[in-house]
PDB file of N, CA and C in Angstrom:
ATOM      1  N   UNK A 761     224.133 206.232  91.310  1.00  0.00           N
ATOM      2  CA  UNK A 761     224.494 207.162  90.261  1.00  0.00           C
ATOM      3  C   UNK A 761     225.882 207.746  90.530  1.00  0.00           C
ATOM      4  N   UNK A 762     226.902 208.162  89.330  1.00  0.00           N
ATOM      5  CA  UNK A 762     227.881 208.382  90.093  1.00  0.00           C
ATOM      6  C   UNK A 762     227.681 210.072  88.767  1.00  0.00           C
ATOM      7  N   UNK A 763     228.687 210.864  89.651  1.00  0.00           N
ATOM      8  CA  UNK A 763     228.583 212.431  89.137  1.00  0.00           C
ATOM      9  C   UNK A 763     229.805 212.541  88.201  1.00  0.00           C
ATOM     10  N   UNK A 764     229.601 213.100  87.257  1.00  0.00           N
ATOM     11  CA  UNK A 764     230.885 213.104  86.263  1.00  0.00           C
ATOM     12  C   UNK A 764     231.330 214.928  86.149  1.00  0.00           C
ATOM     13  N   UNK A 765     232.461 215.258  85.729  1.00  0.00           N
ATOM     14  CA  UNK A 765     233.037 216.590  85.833  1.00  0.00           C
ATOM     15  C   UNK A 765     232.129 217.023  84.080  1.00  0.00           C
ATOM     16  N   UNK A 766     231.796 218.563  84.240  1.00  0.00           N
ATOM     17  CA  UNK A 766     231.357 218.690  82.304  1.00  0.00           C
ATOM     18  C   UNK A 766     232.823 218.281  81.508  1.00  0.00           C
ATOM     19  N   UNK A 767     232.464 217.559  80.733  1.00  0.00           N
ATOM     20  CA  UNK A 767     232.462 217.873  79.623  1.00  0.00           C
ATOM     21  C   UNK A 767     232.143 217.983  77.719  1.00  0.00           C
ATOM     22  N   UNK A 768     233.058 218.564  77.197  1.00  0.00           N
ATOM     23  CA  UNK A 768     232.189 218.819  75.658  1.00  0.00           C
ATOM     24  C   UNK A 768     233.332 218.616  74.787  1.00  0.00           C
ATOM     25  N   UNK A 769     233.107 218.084  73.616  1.00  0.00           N
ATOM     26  CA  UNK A 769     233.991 218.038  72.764  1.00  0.00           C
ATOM     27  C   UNK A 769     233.714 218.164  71.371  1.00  0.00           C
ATOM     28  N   UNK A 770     233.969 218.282  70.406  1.00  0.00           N
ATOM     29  CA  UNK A 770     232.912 218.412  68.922  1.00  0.00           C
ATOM     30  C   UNK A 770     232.936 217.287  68.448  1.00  0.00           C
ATOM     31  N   UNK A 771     232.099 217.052  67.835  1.00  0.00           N
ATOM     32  CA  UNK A 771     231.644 215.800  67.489  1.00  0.00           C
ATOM     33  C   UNK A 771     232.574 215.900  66.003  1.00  0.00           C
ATOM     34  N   UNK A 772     233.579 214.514  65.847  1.00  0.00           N
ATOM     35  CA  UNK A 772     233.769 214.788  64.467  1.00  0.00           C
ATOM     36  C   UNK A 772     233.531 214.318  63.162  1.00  0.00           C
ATOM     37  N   UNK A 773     234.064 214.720  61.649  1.00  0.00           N
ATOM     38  CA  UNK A 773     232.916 214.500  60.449  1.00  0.00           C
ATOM     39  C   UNK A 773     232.235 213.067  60.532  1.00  0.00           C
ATOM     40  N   UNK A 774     232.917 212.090  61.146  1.00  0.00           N
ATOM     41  CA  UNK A 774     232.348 211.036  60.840  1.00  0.00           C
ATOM     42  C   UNK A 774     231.050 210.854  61.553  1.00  0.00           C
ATOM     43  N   UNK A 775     231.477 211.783  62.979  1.00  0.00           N
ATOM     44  CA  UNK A 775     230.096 211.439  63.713  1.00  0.00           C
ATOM     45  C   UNK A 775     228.617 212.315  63.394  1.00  0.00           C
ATOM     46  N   UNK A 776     229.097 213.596  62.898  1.00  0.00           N
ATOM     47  CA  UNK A 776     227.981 214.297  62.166  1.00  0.00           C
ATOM     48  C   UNK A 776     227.517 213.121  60.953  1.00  0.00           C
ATOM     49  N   UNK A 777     228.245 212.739  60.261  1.00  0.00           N
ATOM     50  CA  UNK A 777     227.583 211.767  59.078  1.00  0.00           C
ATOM     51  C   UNK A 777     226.847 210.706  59.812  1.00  0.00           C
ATOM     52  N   UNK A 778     227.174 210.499  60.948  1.00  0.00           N
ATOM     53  CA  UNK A 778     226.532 209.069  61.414  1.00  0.00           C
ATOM     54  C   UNK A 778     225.206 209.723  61.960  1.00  0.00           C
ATOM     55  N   UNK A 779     225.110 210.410  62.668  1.00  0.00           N
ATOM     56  CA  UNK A 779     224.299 211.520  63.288  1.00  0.00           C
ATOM     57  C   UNK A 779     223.246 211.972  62.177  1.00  0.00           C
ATOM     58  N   UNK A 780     223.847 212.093  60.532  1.00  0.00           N
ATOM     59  CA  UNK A 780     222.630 212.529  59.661  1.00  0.00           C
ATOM     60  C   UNK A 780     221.970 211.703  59.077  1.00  0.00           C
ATOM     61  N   UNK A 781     222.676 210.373  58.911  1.00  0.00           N
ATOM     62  CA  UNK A 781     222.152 209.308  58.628  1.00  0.00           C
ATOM     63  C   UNK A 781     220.800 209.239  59.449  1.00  0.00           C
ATOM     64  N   UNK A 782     221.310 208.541  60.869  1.00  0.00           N
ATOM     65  CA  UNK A 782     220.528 208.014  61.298  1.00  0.00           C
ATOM     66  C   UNK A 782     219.304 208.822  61.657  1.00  0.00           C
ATOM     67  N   UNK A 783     219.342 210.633  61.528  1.00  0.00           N
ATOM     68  CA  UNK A 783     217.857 211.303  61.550  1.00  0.00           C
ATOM     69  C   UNK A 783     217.391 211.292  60.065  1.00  0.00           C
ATOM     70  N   UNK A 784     218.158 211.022  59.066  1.00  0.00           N
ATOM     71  CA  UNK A 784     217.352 210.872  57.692  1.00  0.00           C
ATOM     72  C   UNK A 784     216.644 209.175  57.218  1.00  0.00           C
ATOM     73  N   UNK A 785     217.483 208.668  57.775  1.00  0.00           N
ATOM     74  CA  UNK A 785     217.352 207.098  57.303  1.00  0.00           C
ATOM     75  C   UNK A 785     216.661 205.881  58.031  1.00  0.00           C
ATOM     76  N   UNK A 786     217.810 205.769  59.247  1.00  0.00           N
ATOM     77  CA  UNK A 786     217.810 204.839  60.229  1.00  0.00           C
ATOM     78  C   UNK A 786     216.415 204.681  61.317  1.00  0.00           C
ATOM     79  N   UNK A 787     216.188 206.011  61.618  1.00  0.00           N
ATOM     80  CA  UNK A 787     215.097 206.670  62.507  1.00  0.00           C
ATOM     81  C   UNK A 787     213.510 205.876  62.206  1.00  0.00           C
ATOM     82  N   UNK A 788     213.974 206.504  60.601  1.00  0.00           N
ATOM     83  CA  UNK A 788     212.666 206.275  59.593  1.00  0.00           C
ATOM     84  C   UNK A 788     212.241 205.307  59.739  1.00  0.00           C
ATOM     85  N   UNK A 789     212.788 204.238  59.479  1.00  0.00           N
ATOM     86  CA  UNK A 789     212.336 202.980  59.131  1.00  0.00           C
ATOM     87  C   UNK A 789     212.111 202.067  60.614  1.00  0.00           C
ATOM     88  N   UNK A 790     212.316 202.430  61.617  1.00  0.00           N
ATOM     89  CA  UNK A 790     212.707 201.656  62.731  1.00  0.00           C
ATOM     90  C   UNK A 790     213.580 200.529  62.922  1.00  0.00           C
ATOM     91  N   UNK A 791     214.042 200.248  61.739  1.00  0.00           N
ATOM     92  CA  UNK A 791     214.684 198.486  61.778  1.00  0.00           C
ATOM     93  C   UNK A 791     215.957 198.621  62.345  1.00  0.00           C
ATOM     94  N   UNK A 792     216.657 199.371  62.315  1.00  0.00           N
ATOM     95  CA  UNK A 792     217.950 199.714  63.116  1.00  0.00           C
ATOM     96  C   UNK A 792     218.128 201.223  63.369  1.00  0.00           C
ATOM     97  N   UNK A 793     219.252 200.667  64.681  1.00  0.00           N
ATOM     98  CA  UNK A 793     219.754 202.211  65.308  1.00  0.00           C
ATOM     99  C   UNK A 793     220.780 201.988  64.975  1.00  0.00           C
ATOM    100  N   UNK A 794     221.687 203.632  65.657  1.00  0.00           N
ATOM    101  CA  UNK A 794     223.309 203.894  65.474  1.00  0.00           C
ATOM    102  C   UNK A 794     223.464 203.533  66.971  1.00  0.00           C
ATOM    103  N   UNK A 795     223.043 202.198  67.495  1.00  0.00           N
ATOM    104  CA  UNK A 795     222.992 201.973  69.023  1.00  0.00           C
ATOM    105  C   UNK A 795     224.680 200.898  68.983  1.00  0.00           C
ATOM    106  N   UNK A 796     225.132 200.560  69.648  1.00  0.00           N
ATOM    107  CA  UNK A 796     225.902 199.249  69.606  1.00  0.00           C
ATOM    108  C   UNK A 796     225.469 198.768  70.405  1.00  0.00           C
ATOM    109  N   UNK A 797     224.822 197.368  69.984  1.00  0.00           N
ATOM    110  CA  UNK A 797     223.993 196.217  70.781  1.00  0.00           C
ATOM    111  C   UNK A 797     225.310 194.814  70.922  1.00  0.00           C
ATOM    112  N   UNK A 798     225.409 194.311  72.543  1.00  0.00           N
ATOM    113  CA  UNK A 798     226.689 193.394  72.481  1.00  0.00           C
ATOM    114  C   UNK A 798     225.361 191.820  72.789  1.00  0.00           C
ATOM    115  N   UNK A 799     226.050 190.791  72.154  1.00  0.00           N
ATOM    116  CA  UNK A 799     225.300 189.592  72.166  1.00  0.00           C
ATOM    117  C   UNK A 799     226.314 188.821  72.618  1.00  0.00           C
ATOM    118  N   UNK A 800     226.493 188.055  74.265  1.00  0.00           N
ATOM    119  CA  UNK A 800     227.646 187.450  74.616  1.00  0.00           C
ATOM    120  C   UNK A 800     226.887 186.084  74.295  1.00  0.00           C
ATOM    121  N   UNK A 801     227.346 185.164  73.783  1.00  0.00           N
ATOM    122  CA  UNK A 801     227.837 183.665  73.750  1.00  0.00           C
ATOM    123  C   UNK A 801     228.503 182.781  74.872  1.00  0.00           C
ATOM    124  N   UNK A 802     227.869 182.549  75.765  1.00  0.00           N
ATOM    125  CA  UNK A 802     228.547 181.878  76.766  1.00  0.00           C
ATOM    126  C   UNK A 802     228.316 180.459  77.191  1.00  0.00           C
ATOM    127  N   UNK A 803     229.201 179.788  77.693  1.00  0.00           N
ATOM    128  CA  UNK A 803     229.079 178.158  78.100  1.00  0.00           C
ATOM    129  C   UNK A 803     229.378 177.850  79.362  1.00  0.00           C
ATOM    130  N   UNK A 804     228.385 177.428  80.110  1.00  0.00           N
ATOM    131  CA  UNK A 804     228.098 177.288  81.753  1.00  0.00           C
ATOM    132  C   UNK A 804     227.121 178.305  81.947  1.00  0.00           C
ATOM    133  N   UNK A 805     227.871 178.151  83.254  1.00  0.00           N
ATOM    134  CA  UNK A 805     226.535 179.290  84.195  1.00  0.00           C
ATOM    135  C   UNK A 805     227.300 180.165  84.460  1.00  0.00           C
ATOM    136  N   UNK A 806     226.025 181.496  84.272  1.00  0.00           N
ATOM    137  CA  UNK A 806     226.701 182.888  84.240  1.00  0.00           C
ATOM    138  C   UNK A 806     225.313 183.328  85.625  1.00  0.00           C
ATOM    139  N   UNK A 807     226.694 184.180  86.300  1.00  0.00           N
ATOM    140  CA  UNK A 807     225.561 185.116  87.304  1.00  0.00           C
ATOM    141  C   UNK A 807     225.443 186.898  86.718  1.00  0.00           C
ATOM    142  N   UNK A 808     224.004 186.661  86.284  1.00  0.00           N
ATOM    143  CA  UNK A 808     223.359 187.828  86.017  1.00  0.00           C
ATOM    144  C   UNK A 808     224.064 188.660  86.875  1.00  0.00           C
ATOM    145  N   UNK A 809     223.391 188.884  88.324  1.00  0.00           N
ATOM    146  CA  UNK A 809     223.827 189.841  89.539  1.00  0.00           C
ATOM    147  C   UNK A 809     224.992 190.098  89.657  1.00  0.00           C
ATOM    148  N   UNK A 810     226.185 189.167  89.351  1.00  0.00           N
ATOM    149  CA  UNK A 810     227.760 189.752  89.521  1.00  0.00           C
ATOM    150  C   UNK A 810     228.225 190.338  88.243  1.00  0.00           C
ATOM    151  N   UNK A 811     227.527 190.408  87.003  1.00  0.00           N
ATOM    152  CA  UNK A 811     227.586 191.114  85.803  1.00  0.00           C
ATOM    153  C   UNK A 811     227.079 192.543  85.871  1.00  0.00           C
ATOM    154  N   UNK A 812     226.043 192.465  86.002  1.00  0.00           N
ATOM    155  CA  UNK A 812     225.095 193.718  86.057  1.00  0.00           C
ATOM    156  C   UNK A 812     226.103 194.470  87.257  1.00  0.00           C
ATOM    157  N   UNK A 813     226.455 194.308  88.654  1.00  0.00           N
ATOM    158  CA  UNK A 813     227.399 195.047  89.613  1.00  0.00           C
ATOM    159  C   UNK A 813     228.721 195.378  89.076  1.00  0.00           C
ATOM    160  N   UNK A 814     229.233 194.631  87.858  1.00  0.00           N
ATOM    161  CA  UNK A 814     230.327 194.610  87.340  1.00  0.00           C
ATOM    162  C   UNK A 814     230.173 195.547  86.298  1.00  0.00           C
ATOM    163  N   UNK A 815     229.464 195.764  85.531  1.00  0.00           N
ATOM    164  CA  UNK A 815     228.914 196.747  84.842  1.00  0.00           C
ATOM    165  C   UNK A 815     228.592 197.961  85.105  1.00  0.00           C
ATOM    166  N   UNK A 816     228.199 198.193  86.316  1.00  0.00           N
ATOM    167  CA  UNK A 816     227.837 198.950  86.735  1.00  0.00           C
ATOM    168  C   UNK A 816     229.010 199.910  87.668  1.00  0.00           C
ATOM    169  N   UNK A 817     229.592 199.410  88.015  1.00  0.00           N
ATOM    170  CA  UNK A 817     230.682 199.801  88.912  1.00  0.00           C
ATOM    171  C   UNK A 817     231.522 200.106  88.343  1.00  0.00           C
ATOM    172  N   UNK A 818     232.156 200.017  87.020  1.00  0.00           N
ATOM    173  CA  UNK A 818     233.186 200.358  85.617  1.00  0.00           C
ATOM    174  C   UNK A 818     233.271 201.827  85.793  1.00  0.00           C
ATOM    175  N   UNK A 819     233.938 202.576  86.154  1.00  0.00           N
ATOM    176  CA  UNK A 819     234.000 204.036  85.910  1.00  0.00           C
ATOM    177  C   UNK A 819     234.349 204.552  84.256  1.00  0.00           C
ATOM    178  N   UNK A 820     234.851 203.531  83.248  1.00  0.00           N
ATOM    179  CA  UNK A 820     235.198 203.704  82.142  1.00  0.00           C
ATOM    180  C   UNK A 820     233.878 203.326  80.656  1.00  0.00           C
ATOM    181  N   UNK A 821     232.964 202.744  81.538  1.00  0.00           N
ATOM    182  CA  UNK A 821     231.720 202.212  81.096  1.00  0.00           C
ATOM    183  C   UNK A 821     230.792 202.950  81.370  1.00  0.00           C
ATOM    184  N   UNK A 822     230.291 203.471  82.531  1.00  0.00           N
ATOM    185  CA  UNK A 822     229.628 204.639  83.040  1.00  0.00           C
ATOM    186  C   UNK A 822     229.914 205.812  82.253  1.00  0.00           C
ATOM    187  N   UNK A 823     231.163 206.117  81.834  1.00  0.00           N
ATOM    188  CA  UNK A 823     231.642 207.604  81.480  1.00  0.00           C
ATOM    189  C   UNK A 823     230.856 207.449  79.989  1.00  0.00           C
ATOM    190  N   UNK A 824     231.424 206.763  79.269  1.00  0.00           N
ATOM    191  CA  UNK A 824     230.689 206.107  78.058  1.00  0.00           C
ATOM    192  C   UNK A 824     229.687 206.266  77.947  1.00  0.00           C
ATOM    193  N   UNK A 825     228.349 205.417  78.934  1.00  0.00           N
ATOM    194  CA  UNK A 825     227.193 205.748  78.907  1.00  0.00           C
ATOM    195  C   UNK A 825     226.377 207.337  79.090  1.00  0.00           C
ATOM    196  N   UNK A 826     227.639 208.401  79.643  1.00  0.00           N
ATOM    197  CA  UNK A 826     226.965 209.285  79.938  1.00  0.00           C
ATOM    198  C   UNK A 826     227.103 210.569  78.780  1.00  0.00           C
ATOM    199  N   UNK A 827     227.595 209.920  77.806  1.00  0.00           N
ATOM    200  CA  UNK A 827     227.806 210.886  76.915  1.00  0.00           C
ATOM    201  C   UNK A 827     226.885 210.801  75.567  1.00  0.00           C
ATOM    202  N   UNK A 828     225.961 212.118  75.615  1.00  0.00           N
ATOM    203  CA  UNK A 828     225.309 212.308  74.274  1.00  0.00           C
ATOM    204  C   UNK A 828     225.413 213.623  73.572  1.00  0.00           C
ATOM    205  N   UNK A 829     224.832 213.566  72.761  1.00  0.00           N
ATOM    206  CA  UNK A 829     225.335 215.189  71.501  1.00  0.00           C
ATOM    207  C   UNK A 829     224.352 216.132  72.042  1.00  0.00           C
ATOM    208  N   UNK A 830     224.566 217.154  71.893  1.00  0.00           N
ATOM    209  CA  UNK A 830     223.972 218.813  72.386  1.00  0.00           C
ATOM    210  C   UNK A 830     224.295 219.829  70.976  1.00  0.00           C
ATOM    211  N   UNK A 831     223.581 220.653  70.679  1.00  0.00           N
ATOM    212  CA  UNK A 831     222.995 221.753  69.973  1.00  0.00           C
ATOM    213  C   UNK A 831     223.142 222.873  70.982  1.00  0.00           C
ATOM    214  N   UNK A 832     223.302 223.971  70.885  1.00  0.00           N
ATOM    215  CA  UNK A 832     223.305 224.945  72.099  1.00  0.00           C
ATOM    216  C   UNK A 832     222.348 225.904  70.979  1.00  0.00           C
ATOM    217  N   UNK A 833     222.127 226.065  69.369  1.00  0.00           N
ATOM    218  CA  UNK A 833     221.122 226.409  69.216  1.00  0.00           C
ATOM    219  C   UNK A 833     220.947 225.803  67.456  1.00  0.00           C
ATOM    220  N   UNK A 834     220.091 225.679  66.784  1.00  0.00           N
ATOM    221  CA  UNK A 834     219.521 224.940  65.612  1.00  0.00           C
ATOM    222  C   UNK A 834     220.883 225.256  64.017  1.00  0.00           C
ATOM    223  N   UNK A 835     222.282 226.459  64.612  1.00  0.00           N
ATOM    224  CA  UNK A 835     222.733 226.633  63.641  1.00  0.00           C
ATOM    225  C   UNK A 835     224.669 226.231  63.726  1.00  0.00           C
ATOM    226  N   UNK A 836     224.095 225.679  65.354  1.00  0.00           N
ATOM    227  CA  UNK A 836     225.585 225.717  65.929  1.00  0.00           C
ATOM    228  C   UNK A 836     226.114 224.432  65.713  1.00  0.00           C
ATOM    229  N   UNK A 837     227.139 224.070  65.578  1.00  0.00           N
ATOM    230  CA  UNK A 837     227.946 222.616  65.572  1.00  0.00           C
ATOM    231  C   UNK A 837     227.559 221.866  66.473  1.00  0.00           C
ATOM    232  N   UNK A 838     227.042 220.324  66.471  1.00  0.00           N
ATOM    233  CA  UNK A 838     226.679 219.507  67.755  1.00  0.00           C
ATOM    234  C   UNK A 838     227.944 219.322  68.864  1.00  0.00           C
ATOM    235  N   UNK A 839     228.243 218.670  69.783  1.00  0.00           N
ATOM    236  CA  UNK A 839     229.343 218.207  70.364  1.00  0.00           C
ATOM    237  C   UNK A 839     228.727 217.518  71.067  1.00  0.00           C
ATOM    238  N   UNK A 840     229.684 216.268  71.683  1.00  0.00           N
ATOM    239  CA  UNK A 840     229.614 215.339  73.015  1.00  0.00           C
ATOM    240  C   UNK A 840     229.803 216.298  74.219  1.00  0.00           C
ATOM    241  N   UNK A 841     228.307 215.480  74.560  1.00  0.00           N
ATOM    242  CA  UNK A 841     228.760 216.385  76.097  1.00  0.00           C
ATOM    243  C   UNK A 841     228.249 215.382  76.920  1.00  0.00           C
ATOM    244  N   UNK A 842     228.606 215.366  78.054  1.00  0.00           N
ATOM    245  CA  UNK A 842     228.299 214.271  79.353  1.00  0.00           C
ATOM    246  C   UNK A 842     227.135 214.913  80.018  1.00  0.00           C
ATOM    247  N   UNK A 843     226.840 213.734  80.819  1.00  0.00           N
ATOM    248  CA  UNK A 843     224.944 214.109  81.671  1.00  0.00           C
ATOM    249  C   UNK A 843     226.009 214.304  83.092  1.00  0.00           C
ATOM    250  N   UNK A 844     225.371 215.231  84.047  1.00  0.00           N
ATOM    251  CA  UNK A 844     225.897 214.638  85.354  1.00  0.00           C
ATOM    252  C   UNK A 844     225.951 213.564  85.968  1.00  0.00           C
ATOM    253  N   UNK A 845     224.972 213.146  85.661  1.00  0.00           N
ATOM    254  CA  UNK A 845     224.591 211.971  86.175  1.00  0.00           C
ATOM    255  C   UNK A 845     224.640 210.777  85.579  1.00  0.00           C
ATOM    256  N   UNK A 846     224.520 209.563  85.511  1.00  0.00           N
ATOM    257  CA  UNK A 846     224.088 208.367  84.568  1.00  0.00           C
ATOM    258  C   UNK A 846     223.475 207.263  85.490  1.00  0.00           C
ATOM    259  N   UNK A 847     222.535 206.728  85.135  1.00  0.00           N
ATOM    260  CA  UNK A 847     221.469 206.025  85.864  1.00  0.00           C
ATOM    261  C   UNK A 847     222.490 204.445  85.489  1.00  0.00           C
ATOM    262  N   UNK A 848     221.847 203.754  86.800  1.00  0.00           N
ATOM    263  CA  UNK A 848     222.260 202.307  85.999  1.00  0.00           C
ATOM    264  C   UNK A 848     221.633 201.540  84.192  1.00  0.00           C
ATOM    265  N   UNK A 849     223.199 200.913  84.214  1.00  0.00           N
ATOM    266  CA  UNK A 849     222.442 200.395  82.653  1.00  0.00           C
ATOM    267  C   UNK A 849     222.303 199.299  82.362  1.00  0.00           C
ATOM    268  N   UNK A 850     221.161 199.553  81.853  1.00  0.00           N
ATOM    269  CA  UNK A 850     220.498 198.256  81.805  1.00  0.00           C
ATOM    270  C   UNK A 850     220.725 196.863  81.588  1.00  0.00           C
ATOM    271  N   UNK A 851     220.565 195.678  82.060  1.00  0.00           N
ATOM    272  CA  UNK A 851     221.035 194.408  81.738  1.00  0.00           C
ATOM    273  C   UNK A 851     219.991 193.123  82.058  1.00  0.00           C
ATOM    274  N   UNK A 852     219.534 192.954  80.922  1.00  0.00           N
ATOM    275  CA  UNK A 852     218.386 192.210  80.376  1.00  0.00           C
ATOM    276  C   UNK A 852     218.885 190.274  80.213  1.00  0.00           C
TER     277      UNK A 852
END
């Protein structure tokens, strides 16, 4: 796990719209998220294990992963804010 410094930033209009969507719409139905899913295409042989370490070790990929939206109370503006922490991610 690696430790990240706080921080917060406001989320902006586009991301509140994406954000209302997907608790009015997207949620609903289960068939899609506001996730970005990557599908690589590759030819030869690929090593899982030096991907997943490569992935994992990215300080610019990690930071990424550690950022989700916060409420501080039901009337306040959301913002990005980072976890301390971020667990490894996943690679299937």
């Amino acid at each position: 796990m690696i430790e990240y410094s706080h921080l917060s930033l406001p989320l902006t209009e586009a991301d509140c719209f994406m954000r209302a969507l997907e608790k009015r719409h997207i949620n609903r139905t289960g068939i899609s998220t506001n996730i970005c899913h990557y599908l690589l295409e590759l030819e030869g042989k690929f090593d899982v294990a030096t991907f997943k370490q490569k992935l994992n070790t990215n300080n610019e990929i990690l930071w990424l992963a550690s950022l989700d939206t916060y409420k501080a109370h039901p009337l306040s503006l959301p913002v990005w804010k980072t976890r301390r922490t971020v667990s490894e991610i996943p690679v299937a």
